[in-house]
Structure formats: structure tokens, C-alpha cells
């Protein structure tokens, strides 16, 4: 069963947004603008999935960090995971601009810093972005990257410090497979492309075991 989380969906104050959810005027990135639209699309495409949308802006409390475990959002996630009779898959959906993640449409955030240099080493050696198996990356994460790229969705990997990815650490500690996925707000600019990308993710979810 798929659980979709969007911890950085809440806006600090109302603003004009376009059809994709991006602000029409330049804004400080307190909200992951593309994350909730992407999560809604994915939720509609994966039968019996559960969607959990964060209702607190990250300026007030970051729902992806350990200090948020006592919030209603994180307690709800814990409750849903515990309700499952078999280990679920948790996809933690985020979005950011290309200054962070380059020209890939999706970036898989890996909390093990050792995984990222391995990805870069192959890119330097071959002259193009690529992926080789790393002992620091779970089999299902490796499979996700491979599946996306083979099906026309440019996907790379980047590392983060563990405290910034506590939601997936908690999910994994409860037996759930869990991935943190960043959508590139500068590359995915149309509703059609967002739909194509979420179609591909949904296809991967349906192969997940």
C-alpha cells in the first residue's frame, strides 16, 4: 500500500498561483510549490493510496524534522503505517528549484552522504549522469532511479544531512520502505509533463514488492 506525504505544502500567506501551483510573483521558498499538485496527481493514479498533506508552514515547524514527531501530521503518518498488515511504501514528496538539483526532473534524496559521491564519480568518468549500485542505497531506491531514467524521466540522486529527512527515517524504523522525492520546479513547467512524470511513478509503484 502506498502512503504519500507532503510535509511542506502549507503556505505562509495567500498568494496568486498559476495552474501548476507555482507563485506568479517571486516568493521565498517556504512552500514546496509543485509538491502538493504532484502528490494529488499520484494519489489519483494509485488505487487505495493514502495522501497526507502537511497543514503547518515550515517557518513555524518543519514537518520533515524530528521535532515535528509530536504534531498531528506526523502522528497521523505513524497511525496509518501501524494500521497496515504488510509493510507499506511511503513516498515523501517535495519540490525545489534547479539551483539545488541541476537539470534532472526528479531527485531522490539519500540521507547517506556516501551514496552521492558514487553517483558523481560515474558521471565524471563517463561524461554523463549515470548510476551505479552503491551499498549505501536500498535496493528499491536503486530500482526507482533505474526505472525512472529508462522510462524517460530524468532522475538523479543527492545527499542530505539525516536531520532534514527524519520522516523517512521514522517510516523506515517502522518497517516501511520510504523515499524522499524532489520535483524540479524549473524543469517541470506544464501540467502535461507533471502528469507524465506522475504516470511513470505510478507505474513504478505498481511494480513495487
JSON list of C-alpha atoms in Angstrom, two decimals:
[
{"chain": "A", "resi": 1, "resn": "UNK", "atom": "CA", "xyz": [0.00, 0.00, 0.00]},
{"chain": "A", "resi": 2, "resn": "UNK", "atom": "CA", "xyz": [1.22, 3.49, -0.88]},
{"chain": "A", "resi": 3, "resn": "UNK", "atom": "CA", "xyz": [1.30, 6.38, 1.60]},
{"chain": "A", "resi": 4, "resn": "UNK", "atom": "CA", "xyz": [2.05, 9.79, 0.06]},
{"chain": "A", "resi": 5, "resn": "UNK", "atom": "CA", "xyz": [3.24, 12.57, 2.35]},
{"chain": "A", "resi": 6, "resn": "UNK", "atom": "CA", "xyz": [3.66, 16.29, 1.58]},
{"chain": "A", "resi": 7, "resn": "UNK", "atom": "CA", "xyz": [5.20, 17.95, 4.66]},
{"chain": "A", "resi": 8, "resn": "UNK", "atom": "CA", "xyz": [5.94, 21.33, 3.03]},
{"chain": "A", "resi": 9, "resn": "UNK", "atom": "CA", "xyz": [2.60, 22.07, 1.36]},
{"chain": "A", "resi": 10, "resn": "UNK", "atom": "CA", "xyz": [1.27, 24.84, 3.64]},
{"chain": "A", "resi": 11, "resn": "UNK", "atom": "CA", "xyz": [1.72, 28.45, 2.56]},
{"chain": "A", "resi": 12, "resn": "UNK", "atom": "CA", "xyz": [2.70, 31.22, 4.96]},
{"chain": "A", "resi": 13, "resn": "UNK", "atom": "CA", "xyz": [0.18, 33.65, 3.46]},
{"chain": "A", "resi": 14, "resn": "UNK", "atom": "CA", "xyz": [-2.25, 33.65, 0.49]},
{"chain": "A", "resi": 15, "resn": "UNK", "atom": "CA", "xyz": [-0.79, 34.48, -2.93]},
{"chain": "A", "resi": 16, "resn": "UNK", "atom": "CA", "xyz": [-1.55, 34.20, -6.62]},
{"chain": "A", "resi": 17, "resn": "UNK", "atom": "CA", "xyz": [-0.53, 30.83, -8.07]},
{"chain": "A", "resi": 18, "resn": "UNK", "atom": "CA", "xyz": [-0.64, 29.52, -11.63]},
{"chain": "A", "resi": 19, "resn": "UNK", "atom": "CA", "xyz": [-2.33, 26.36, -12.90]},
{"chain": "A", "resi": 20, "resn": "UNK", "atom": "CA", "xyz": [0.58, 24.23, -11.67]},
{"chain": "A", "resi": 21, "resn": "UNK", "atom": "CA", "xyz": [0.60, 25.80, -8.23]},
{"chain": "A", "resi": 22, "resn": "UNK", "atom": "CA", "xyz": [3.70, 27.94, -8.78]},
{"chain": "A", "resi": 23, "resn": "UNK", "atom": "CA", "xyz": [3.51, 31.51, -7.42]},
{"chain": "A", "resi": 24, "resn": "UNK", "atom": "CA", "xyz": [3.04, 34.14, -10.12]},
{"chain": "A", "resi": 25, "resn": "UNK", "atom": "CA", "xyz": [5.39, 36.54, -8.31]},
{"chain": "A", "resi": 26, "resn": "UNK", "atom": "CA", "xyz": [8.80, 35.71, -6.86]},
{"chain": "A", "resi": 27, "resn": "UNK", "atom": "CA", "xyz": [8.49, 34.27, -3.36]},
{"chain": "A", "resi": 28, "resn": "UNK", "atom": "CA", "xyz": [10.78, 32.97, -0.63]},
{"chain": "A", "resi": 29, "resn": "UNK", "atom": "CA", "xyz": [10.68, 29.17, -0.88]},
{"chain": "A", "resi": 30, "resn": "UNK", "atom": "CA", "xyz": [8.81, 28.46, 2.34]},
{"chain": "A", "resi": 31, "resn": "UNK", "atom": "CA", "xyz": [6.46, 26.14, 0.43]},
{"chain": "A", "resi": 32, "resn": "UNK", "atom": "CA", "xyz": [7.24, 23.29, -1.98]},
{"chain": "A", "resi": 33, "resn": "UNK", "atom": "CA", "xyz": [5.07, 24.72, -4.76]},
{"chain": "A", "resi": 34, "resn": "UNK", "atom": "CA", "xyz": [4.92, 21.67, -7.02]},
{"chain": "A", "resi": 35, "resn": "UNK", "atom": "CA", "xyz": [4.77, 19.02, -4.30]},
{"chain": "A", "resi": 36, "resn": "UNK", "atom": "CA", "xyz": [1.05, 19.10, -3.49]},
{"chain": "A", "resi": 37, "resn": "UNK", "atom": "CA", "xyz": [-0.10, 19.15, -7.15]},
{"chain": "A", "resi": 38, "resn": "UNK", "atom": "CA", "xyz": [2.24, 16.25, -7.89]},
{"chain": "A", "resi": 39, "resn": "UNK", "atom": "CA", "xyz": [1.04, 14.32, -4.84]},
{"chain": "A", "resi": 40, "resn": "UNK", "atom": "CA", "xyz": [-2.61, 14.87, -5.76]},
{"chain": "A", "resi": 41, "resn": "UNK", "atom": "CA", "xyz": [-1.98, 13.52, -9.26]},
{"chain": "A", "resi": 42, "resn": "UNK", "atom": "CA", "xyz": [-0.12, 10.49, -7.94]},
{"chain": "A", "resi": 43, "resn": "UNK", "atom": "CA", "xyz": [-2.80, 9.81, -5.34]},
{"chain": "A", "resi": 44, "resn": "UNK", "atom": "CA", "xyz": [-5.46, 9.78, -8.08]},
{"chain": "A", "resi": 45, "resn": "UNK", "atom": "CA", "xyz": [-3.43, 7.29, -10.13]},
{"chain": "A", "resi": 46, "resn": "UNK", "atom": "CA", "xyz": [-2.56, 4.73, -7.42]},
{"chain": "A", "resi": 47, "resn": "UNK", "atom": "CA", "xyz": [-5.56, 2.79, -6.18]},
{"chain": "A", "resi": 48, "resn": "UNK", "atom": "CA", "xyz": [-6.13, 2.74, -2.41]},
{"chain": "A", "resi": 49, "resn": "UNK", "atom": "CA", "xyz": [-3.24, 5.11, -1.73]},
{"chain": "A", "resi": 50, "resn": "UNK", "atom": "CA", "xyz": [-3.35, 7.39, 1.31]},
{"chain": "A", "resi": 51, "resn": "UNK", "atom": "CA", "xyz": [-2.47, 11.10, 0.98]},
{"chain": "A", "resi": 52, "resn": "UNK", "atom": "CA", "xyz": [-1.24, 13.10, 3.98]},
{"chain": "A", "resi": 53, "resn": "UNK", "atom": "CA", "xyz": [-0.88, 16.85, 3.39]},
{"chain": "A", "resi": 54, "resn": "UNK", "atom": "CA", "xyz": [1.02, 18.99, 5.89]},
{"chain": "A", "resi": 55, "resn": "UNK", "atom": "CA", "xyz": [-1.01, 21.86, 7.33]},
{"chain": "A", "resi": 56, "resn": "UNK", "atom": "CA", "xyz": [1.80, 23.80, 9.06]},
{"chain": "A", "resi": 57, "resn": "UNK", "atom": "CA", "xyz": [4.24, 26.05, 7.21]},
{"chain": "A", "resi": 58, "resn": "UNK", "atom": "CA", "xyz": [7.90, 25.07, 7.59]},
{"chain": "A", "resi": 59, "resn": "UNK", "atom": "CA", "xyz": [8.69, 28.52, 9.06]},
{"chain": "A", "resi": 60, "resn": "UNK", "atom": "CA", "xyz": [6.60, 27.58, 12.10]},
{"chain": "A", "resi": 61, "resn": "UNK", "atom": "CA", "xyz": [7.71, 23.95, 12.28]},
{"chain": "A", "resi": 62, "resn": "UNK", "atom": "CA", "xyz": [9.38, 21.76, 9.68]},
{"chain": "A", "resi": 63, "resn": "UNK", "atom": "CA", "xyz": [7.21, 18.64, 9.42]},
{"chain": "A", "resi": 64, "resn": "UNK", "atom": "CA", "xyz": [10.13, 16.71, 7.94]},
{"chain": "A", "resi": 65, "resn": "UNK", "atom": "CA", "xyz": [12.33, 17.05, 11.03]},
{"chain": "A", "resi": 66, "resn": "UNK", "atom": "CA", "xyz": [12.44, 15.10, 14.27]},
{"chain": "A", "resi": 67, "resn": "UNK", "atom": "CA", "xyz": [11.00, 17.92, 16.38]},
{"chain": "A", "resi": 68, "resn": "UNK", "atom": "CA", "xyz": [7.73, 17.58, 14.46]},
{"chain": "A", "resi": 69, "resn": "UNK", "atom": "CA", "xyz": [7.07, 13.97, 15.51]},
{"chain": "A", "resi": 70, "resn": "UNK", "atom": "CA", "xyz": [4.50, 15.14, 18.07]},
{"chain": "A", "resi": 71, "resn": "UNK", "atom": "CA", "xyz": [2.46, 17.10, 15.50]},
{"chain": "A", "resi": 72, "resn": "UNK", "atom": "CA", "xyz": [-0.87, 15.81, 14.22]},
{"chain": "A", "resi": 73, "resn": "UNK", "atom": "CA", "xyz": [0.66, 15.30, 10.75]},
{"chain": "A", "resi": 74, "resn": "UNK", "atom": "CA", "xyz": [3.44, 13.01, 11.96]},
{"chain": "A", "resi": 75, "resn": "UNK", "atom": "CA", "xyz": [1.22, 11.19, 14.45]},
{"chain": "A", "resi": 76, "resn": "UNK", "atom": "CA", "xyz": [-1.23, 10.54, 11.63]},
{"chain": "A", "resi": 77, "resn": "UNK", "atom": "CA", "xyz": [1.56, 9.08, 9.50]},
{"chain": "A", "resi": 78, "resn": "UNK", "atom": "CA", "xyz": [2.60, 6.81, 12.37]},
{"chain": "A", "resi": 79, "resn": "UNK", "atom": "CA", "xyz": [-1.01, 5.69, 12.84]},
{"chain": "A", "resi": 80, "resn": "UNK", "atom": "CA", "xyz": [-1.51, 4.87, 9.15]},
{"chain": "A", "resi": 81, "resn": "UNK", "atom": "CA", "xyz": [1.74, 2.87, 8.98]},
{"chain": "A", "resi": 82, "resn": "UNK", "atom": "CA", "xyz": [0.81, 0.87, 12.08]},
{"chain": "A", "resi": 83, "resn": "UNK", "atom": "CA", "xyz": [-2.62, 0.06, 10.61]},
{"chain": "A", "resi": 84, "resn": "UNK", "atom": "CA", "xyz": [-1.12, -1.83, 7.67]},
{"chain": "A", "resi": 85, "resn": "UNK", "atom": "CA", "xyz": [-0.93, -5.61, 7.78]},
{"chain": "A", "resi": 86, "resn": "UNK", "atom": "CA", "xyz": [2.05, -5.60, 5.39]},
{"chain": "A", "resi": 87, "resn": "UNK", "atom": "CA", "xyz": [4.87, -3.03, 5.22]},
{"chain": "A", "resi": 88, "resn": "UNK", "atom": "CA", "xyz": [3.73, -0.04, 3.14]},
{"chain": "A", "resi": 89, "resn": "UNK", "atom": "CA", "xyz": [5.66, 2.17, 0.75]},
{"chain": "A", "resi": 90, "resn": "UNK", "atom": "CA", "xyz": [6.00, 5.83, 1.81]},
{"chain": "A", "resi": 91, "resn": "UNK", "atom": "CA", "xyz": [6.79, 8.44, -0.84]},
{"chain": "A", "resi": 92, "resn": "UNK", "atom": "CA", "xyz": [7.67, 11.76, 0.77]},
{"chain": "A", "resi": 93, "resn": "UNK", "atom": "CA", "xyz": [7.03, 14.38, -1.92]},
{"chain": "A", "resi": 94, "resn": "UNK", "atom": "CA", "xyz": [8.90, 17.69, -2.13]},
{"chain": "A", "resi": 95, "resn": "UNK", "atom": "CA", "xyz": [9.84, 20.22, -4.79]},
{"chain": "A", "resi": 96, "resn": "UNK", "atom": "CA", "xyz": [12.60, 22.78, -5.25]},
{"chain": "A", "resi": 97, "resn": "UNK", "atom": "CA", "xyz": [14.23, 24.79, -7.98]},
{"chain": "A", "resi": 98, "resn": "UNK", "atom": "CA", "xyz": [17.02, 23.60, -10.23]},
{"chain": "A", "resi": 99, "resn": "UNK", "atom": "CA", "xyz": [19.70, 25.53, -8.34]},
{"chain": "A", "resi": 100, "resn": "UNK", "atom": "CA", "xyz": [19.63, 22.66, -5.88]},
{"chain": "A", "resi": 101, "resn": "UNK", "atom": "CA", "xyz": [19.37, 19.63, -8.13]},
{"chain": "A", "resi": 102, "resn": "UNK", "atom": "CA", "xyz": [20.53, 20.56, -11.63]},
{"chain": "A", "resi": 103, "resn": "UNK", "atom": "CA", "xyz": [18.70, 19.57, -14.79]},
{"chain": "A", "resi": 104, "resn": "UNK", "atom": "CA", "xyz": [17.04, 16.37, -13.59]},
{"chain": "A", "resi": 105, "resn": "UNK", "atom": "CA", "xyz": [13.25, 16.34, -13.34]},
{"chain": "A", "resi": 106, "resn": "UNK", "atom": "CA", "xyz": [13.33, 14.27, -10.16]},
{"chain": "A", "resi": 107, "resn": "UNK", "atom": "CA", "xyz": [15.96, 13.98, -7.46]},
{"chain": "A", "resi": 108, "resn": "UNK", "atom": "CA", "xyz": [16.00, 11.14, -4.99]},
{"chain": "A", "resi": 109, "resn": "UNK", "atom": "CA", "xyz": [17.27, 12.48, -1.67]},
{"chain": "A", "resi": 110, "resn": "UNK", "atom": "CA", "xyz": [19.54, 9.98, 0.02]},
{"chain": "A", "resi": 111, "resn": "UNK", "atom": "CA", "xyz": [20.31, 10.50, 3.74]},
{"chain": "A", "resi": 112, "resn": "UNK", "atom": "CA", "xyz": [23.53, 8.51, 3.45]},
{"chain": "A", "resi": 113, "resn": "UNK", "atom": "CA", "xyz": [26.10, 11.06, 2.30]},
{"chain": "A", "resi": 114, "resn": "UNK", "atom": "CA", "xyz": [28.38, 8.31, 0.99]},
{"chain": "A", "resi": 115, "resn": "UNK", "atom": "CA", "xyz": [25.92, 7.48, -1.81]},
{"chain": "A", "resi": 116, "resn": "UNK", "atom": "CA", "xyz": [26.16, 10.80, -3.60]},
{"chain": "A", "resi": 117, "resn": "UNK", "atom": "CA", "xyz": [29.91, 10.84, -4.44]},
{"chain": "A", "resi": 118, "resn": "UNK", "atom": "CA", "xyz": [29.50, 7.41, -6.04]},
{"chain": "A", "resi": 119, "resn": "UNK", "atom": "CA", "xyz": [26.88, 8.86, -8.38]},
{"chain": "A", "resi": 120, "resn": "UNK", "atom": "CA", "xyz": [29.11, 11.84, -9.23]},
{"chain": "A", "resi": 121, "resn": "UNK", "atom": "CA", "xyz": [32.17, 9.64, -9.81]},
{"chain": "A", "resi": 122, "resn": "UNK", "atom": "CA", "xyz": [30.39, 7.73, -12.54]},
{"chain": "A", "resi": 123, "resn": "UNK", "atom": "CA", "xyz": [29.19, 10.99, -14.11]},
{"chain": "A", "resi": 124, "resn": "UNK", "atom": "CA", "xyz": [32.74, 12.33, -14.28]},
{"chain": "A", "resi": 125, "resn": "UNK", "atom": "CA", "xyz": [34.10, 9.03, -15.59]},
{"chain": "A", "resi": 126, "resn": "UNK", "atom": "CA", "xyz": [31.53, 8.64, -18.37]},
{"chain": "A", "resi": 127, "resn": "UNK", "atom": "CA", "xyz": [30.80, 12.26, -19.21]},
{"chain": "A", "resi": 128, "resn": "UNK", "atom": "CA", "xyz": [27.11, 11.93, -18.44]},
{"chain": "A", "resi": 129, "resn": "UNK", "atom": "CA", "xyz": [24.85, 11.45, -15.47]},
{"chain": "A", "resi": 130, "resn": "UNK", "atom": "CA", "xyz": [24.51, 7.84, -14.53]},
{"chain": "A", "resi": 131, "resn": "UNK", "atom": "CA", "xyz": [24.05, 5.47, -11.68]},
{"chain": "A", "resi": 132, "resn": "UNK", "atom": "CA", "xyz": [25.94, 2.52, -10.34]},
{"chain": "A", "resi": 133, "resn": "UNK", "atom": "CA", "xyz": [24.88, 0.38, -7.44]},
{"chain": "A", "resi": 134, "resn": "UNK", "atom": "CA", "xyz": [26.03, 1.62, -4.05]},
{"chain": "A", "resi": 135, "resn": "UNK", "atom": "CA", "xyz": [25.96, -0.32, -0.80]},
{"chain": "A", "resi": 136, "resn": "UNK", "atom": "CA", "xyz": [24.55, 2.82, 0.82]},
{"chain": "A", "resi": 137, "resn": "UNK", "atom": "CA", "xyz": [21.38, 2.80, -1.29]},
{"chain": "A", "resi": 138, "resn": "UNK", "atom": "CA", "xyz": [18.43, 0.50, -0.68]},
{"chain": "A", "resi": 139, "resn": "UNK", "atom": "CA", "xyz": [17.52, -1.91, -3.49]},
{"chain": "A", "resi": 140, "resn": "UNK", "atom": "CA", "xyz": [14.15, -0.24, -4.03]},
{"chain": "A", "resi": 141, "resn": "UNK", "atom": "CA", "xyz": [15.80, 3.20, -4.27]},
{"chain": "A", "resi": 142, "resn": "UNK", "atom": "CA", "xyz": [18.25, 1.87, -6.84]},
{"chain": "A", "resi": 143, "resn": "UNK", "atom": "CA", "xyz": [15.33, 0.35, -8.74]},
{"chain": "A", "resi": 144, "resn": "UNK", "atom": "CA", "xyz": [13.38, 3.62, -8.65]},
{"chain": "A", "resi": 145, "resn": "UNK", "atom": "CA", "xyz": [16.25, 5.60, -10.20]},
{"chain": "A", "resi": 146, "resn": "UNK", "atom": "CA", "xyz": [16.78, 2.97, -12.89]},
{"chain": "A", "resi": 147, "resn": "UNK", "atom": "CA", "xyz": [13.06, 2.71, -13.71]},
{"chain": "A", "resi": 148, "resn": "UNK", "atom": "CA", "xyz": [12.56, 6.47, -14.00]},
{"chain": "A", "resi": 149, "resn": "UNK", "atom": "CA", "xyz": [15.52, 7.02, -16.30]},
{"chain": "A", "resi": 150, "resn": "UNK", "atom": "CA", "xyz": [14.68, 4.05, -18.51]},
{"chain": "A", "resi": 151, "resn": "UNK", "atom": "CA", "xyz": [11.15, 5.40, -18.92]},
{"chain": "A", "resi": 152, "resn": "UNK", "atom": "CA", "xyz": [12.09, 8.93, -19.92]},
{"chain": "A", "resi": 153, "resn": "UNK", "atom": "CA", "xyz": [12.06, 10.77, -16.57]},
{"chain": "A", "resi": 154, "resn": "UNK", "atom": "CA", "xyz": [15.47, 12.26, -15.86]},
{"chain": "A", "resi": 155, "resn": "UNK", "atom": "CA", "xyz": [16.29, 11.31, -12.28]},
{"chain": "A", "resi": 156, "resn": "UNK", "atom": "CA", "xyz": [19.41, 11.79, -10.20]},
{"chain": "A", "resi": 157, "resn": "UNK", "atom": "CA", "xyz": [20.42, 11.41, -6.58]},
{"chain": "A", "resi": 158, "resn": "UNK", "atom": "CA", "xyz": [21.64, 13.85, -3.98]},
{"chain": "A", "resi": 159, "resn": "UNK", "atom": "CA", "xyz": [22.53, 13.54, -0.33]},
{"chain": "A", "resi": 160, "resn": "UNK", "atom": "CA", "xyz": [21.17, 15.42, 2.65]},
{"chain": "A", "resi": 161, "resn": "UNK", "atom": "CA", "xyz": [22.04, 15.53, 6.33]},
{"chain": "A", "resi": 162, "resn": "UNK", "atom": "CA", "xyz": [19.95, 12.98, 8.26]},
{"chain": "A", "resi": 163, "resn": "UNK", "atom": "CA", "xyz": [18.12, 15.55, 10.47]},
{"chain": "A", "resi": 164, "resn": "UNK", "atom": "CA", "xyz": [16.46, 17.05, 7.38]},
{"chain": "A", "resi": 165, "resn": "UNK", "atom": "CA", "xyz": [14.95, 13.72, 6.33]},
{"chain": "A", "resi": 166, "resn": "UNK", "atom": "CA", "xyz": [13.52, 12.48, 9.62]},
{"chain": "A", "resi": 167, "resn": "UNK", "atom": "CA", "xyz": [10.18, 11.48, 8.11]},
{"chain": "A", "resi": 168, "resn": "UNK", "atom": "CA", "xyz": [11.74, 8.74, 6.02]},
{"chain": "A", "resi": 169, "resn": "UNK", "atom": "CA", "xyz": [13.93, 7.64, 8.94]},
{"chain": "A", "resi": 170, "resn": "UNK", "atom": "CA", "xyz": [10.85, 7.26, 11.12]},
{"chain": "A", "resi": 171, "resn": "UNK", "atom": "CA", "xyz": [8.96, 5.42, 8.37]},
{"chain": "A", "resi": 172, "resn": "UNK", "atom": "CA", "xyz": [11.83, 3.01, 7.81]},
{"chain": "A", "resi": 173, "resn": "UNK", "atom": "CA", "xyz": [12.20, 2.40, 11.55]},
{"chain": "A", "resi": 174, "resn": "UNK", "atom": "CA", "xyz": [8.56, 1.22, 11.49]},
{"chain": "A", "resi": 175, "resn": "UNK", "atom": "CA", "xyz": [9.23, -1.23, 8.67]},
{"chain": "A", "resi": 176, "resn": "UNK", "atom": "CA", "xyz": [8.04, 0.86, 5.73]},
{"chain": "A", "resi": 177, "resn": "UNK", "atom": "CA", "xyz": [10.05, 1.33, 2.56]},
{"chain": "A", "resi": 178, "resn": "UNK", "atom": "CA", "xyz": [10.44, 5.09, 2.14]},
{"chain": "A", "resi": 179, "resn": "UNK", "atom": "CA", "xyz": [11.78, 7.52, -0.45]},
{"chain": "A", "resi": 180, "resn": "UNK", "atom": "CA", "xyz": [12.11, 11.31, -0.42]},
{"chain": "A", "resi": 181, "resn": "UNK", "atom": "CA", "xyz": [11.49, 12.65, -3.93]},
{"chain": "A", "resi": 182, "resn": "UNK", "atom": "CA", "xyz": [12.14, 16.23, -5.07]},
{"chain": "A", "resi": 183, "resn": "UNK", "atom": "CA", "xyz": [10.31, 17.53, -8.17]},
{"chain": "A", "resi": 184, "resn": "UNK", "atom": "CA", "xyz": [12.27, 20.18, -10.08]},
{"chain": "A", "resi": 185, "resn": "UNK", "atom": "CA", "xyz": [10.09, 23.29, -10.27]},
{"chain": "A", "resi": 186, "resn": "UNK", "atom": "CA", "xyz": [12.19, 24.88, -13.01]},
{"chain": "A", "resi": 187, "resn": "UNK", "atom": "CA", "xyz": [12.13, 21.86, -15.34]},
{"chain": "A", "resi": 188, "resn": "UNK", "atom": "CA", "xyz": [8.57, 20.58, -14.90]},
{"chain": "A", "resi": 189, "resn": "UNK", "atom": "CA", "xyz": [6.62, 23.58, -16.16]},
{"chain": "A", "resi": 190, "resn": "UNK", "atom": "CA", "xyz": [3.41, 22.16, -17.67]},
{"chain": "A", "resi": 191, "resn": "UNK", "atom": "CA", "xyz": [0.51, 20.16, -16.33]},
{"chain": "A", "resi": 192, "resn": "UNK", "atom": "CA", "xyz": [1.02, 17.65, -19.13]},
{"chain": "A", "resi": 193, "resn": "UNK", "atom": "CA", "xyz": [4.62, 16.95, -18.14]},
{"chain": "A", "resi": 194, "resn": "UNK", "atom": "CA", "xyz": [3.72, 16.69, -14.47]},
{"chain": "A", "resi": 195, "resn": "UNK", "atom": "CA", "xyz": [1.06, 14.17, -15.42]},
{"chain": "A", "resi": 196, "resn": "UNK", "atom": "CA", "xyz": [3.56, 12.16, -17.48]},
{"chain": "A", "resi": 197, "resn": "UNK", "atom": "CA", "xyz": [6.07, 12.11, -14.62]},
{"chain": "A", "resi": 198, "resn": "UNK", "atom": "CA", "xyz": [3.44, 11.02, -12.07]},
{"chain": "A", "resi": 199, "resn": "UNK", "atom": "CA", "xyz": [2.21, 8.38, -14.54]},
{"chain": "A", "resi": 200, "resn": "UNK", "atom": "CA", "xyz": [5.72, 6.92, -14.54]},
{"chain": "A", "resi": 201, "resn": "UNK", "atom": "CA", "xyz": [5.98, 7.00, -10.76]},
{"chain": "A", "resi": 202, "resn": "UNK", "atom": "CA", "xyz": [2.58, 5.29, -10.50]},
{"chain": "A", "resi": 203, "resn": "UNK", "atom": "CA", "xyz": [3.79, 2.59, -12.91]},
{"chain": "A", "resi": 204, "resn": "UNK", "atom": "CA", "xyz": [6.83, 2.00, -10.69]},
{"chain": "A", "resi": 205, "resn": "UNK", "atom": "CA", "xyz": [4.66, 1.85, -7.57]},
{"chain": "A", "resi": 206, "resn": "UNK", "atom": "CA", "xyz": [2.54, -0.84, -9.21]},
{"chain": "A", "resi": 207, "resn": "UNK", "atom": "CA", "xyz": [5.67, -2.98, -9.71]},
{"chain": "A", "resi": 208, "resn": "UNK", "atom": "CA", "xyz": [6.87, -2.45, -6.15]},
{"chain": "A", "resi": 209, "resn": "UNK", "atom": "CA", "xyz": [7.16, -5.55, -3.98]}
]
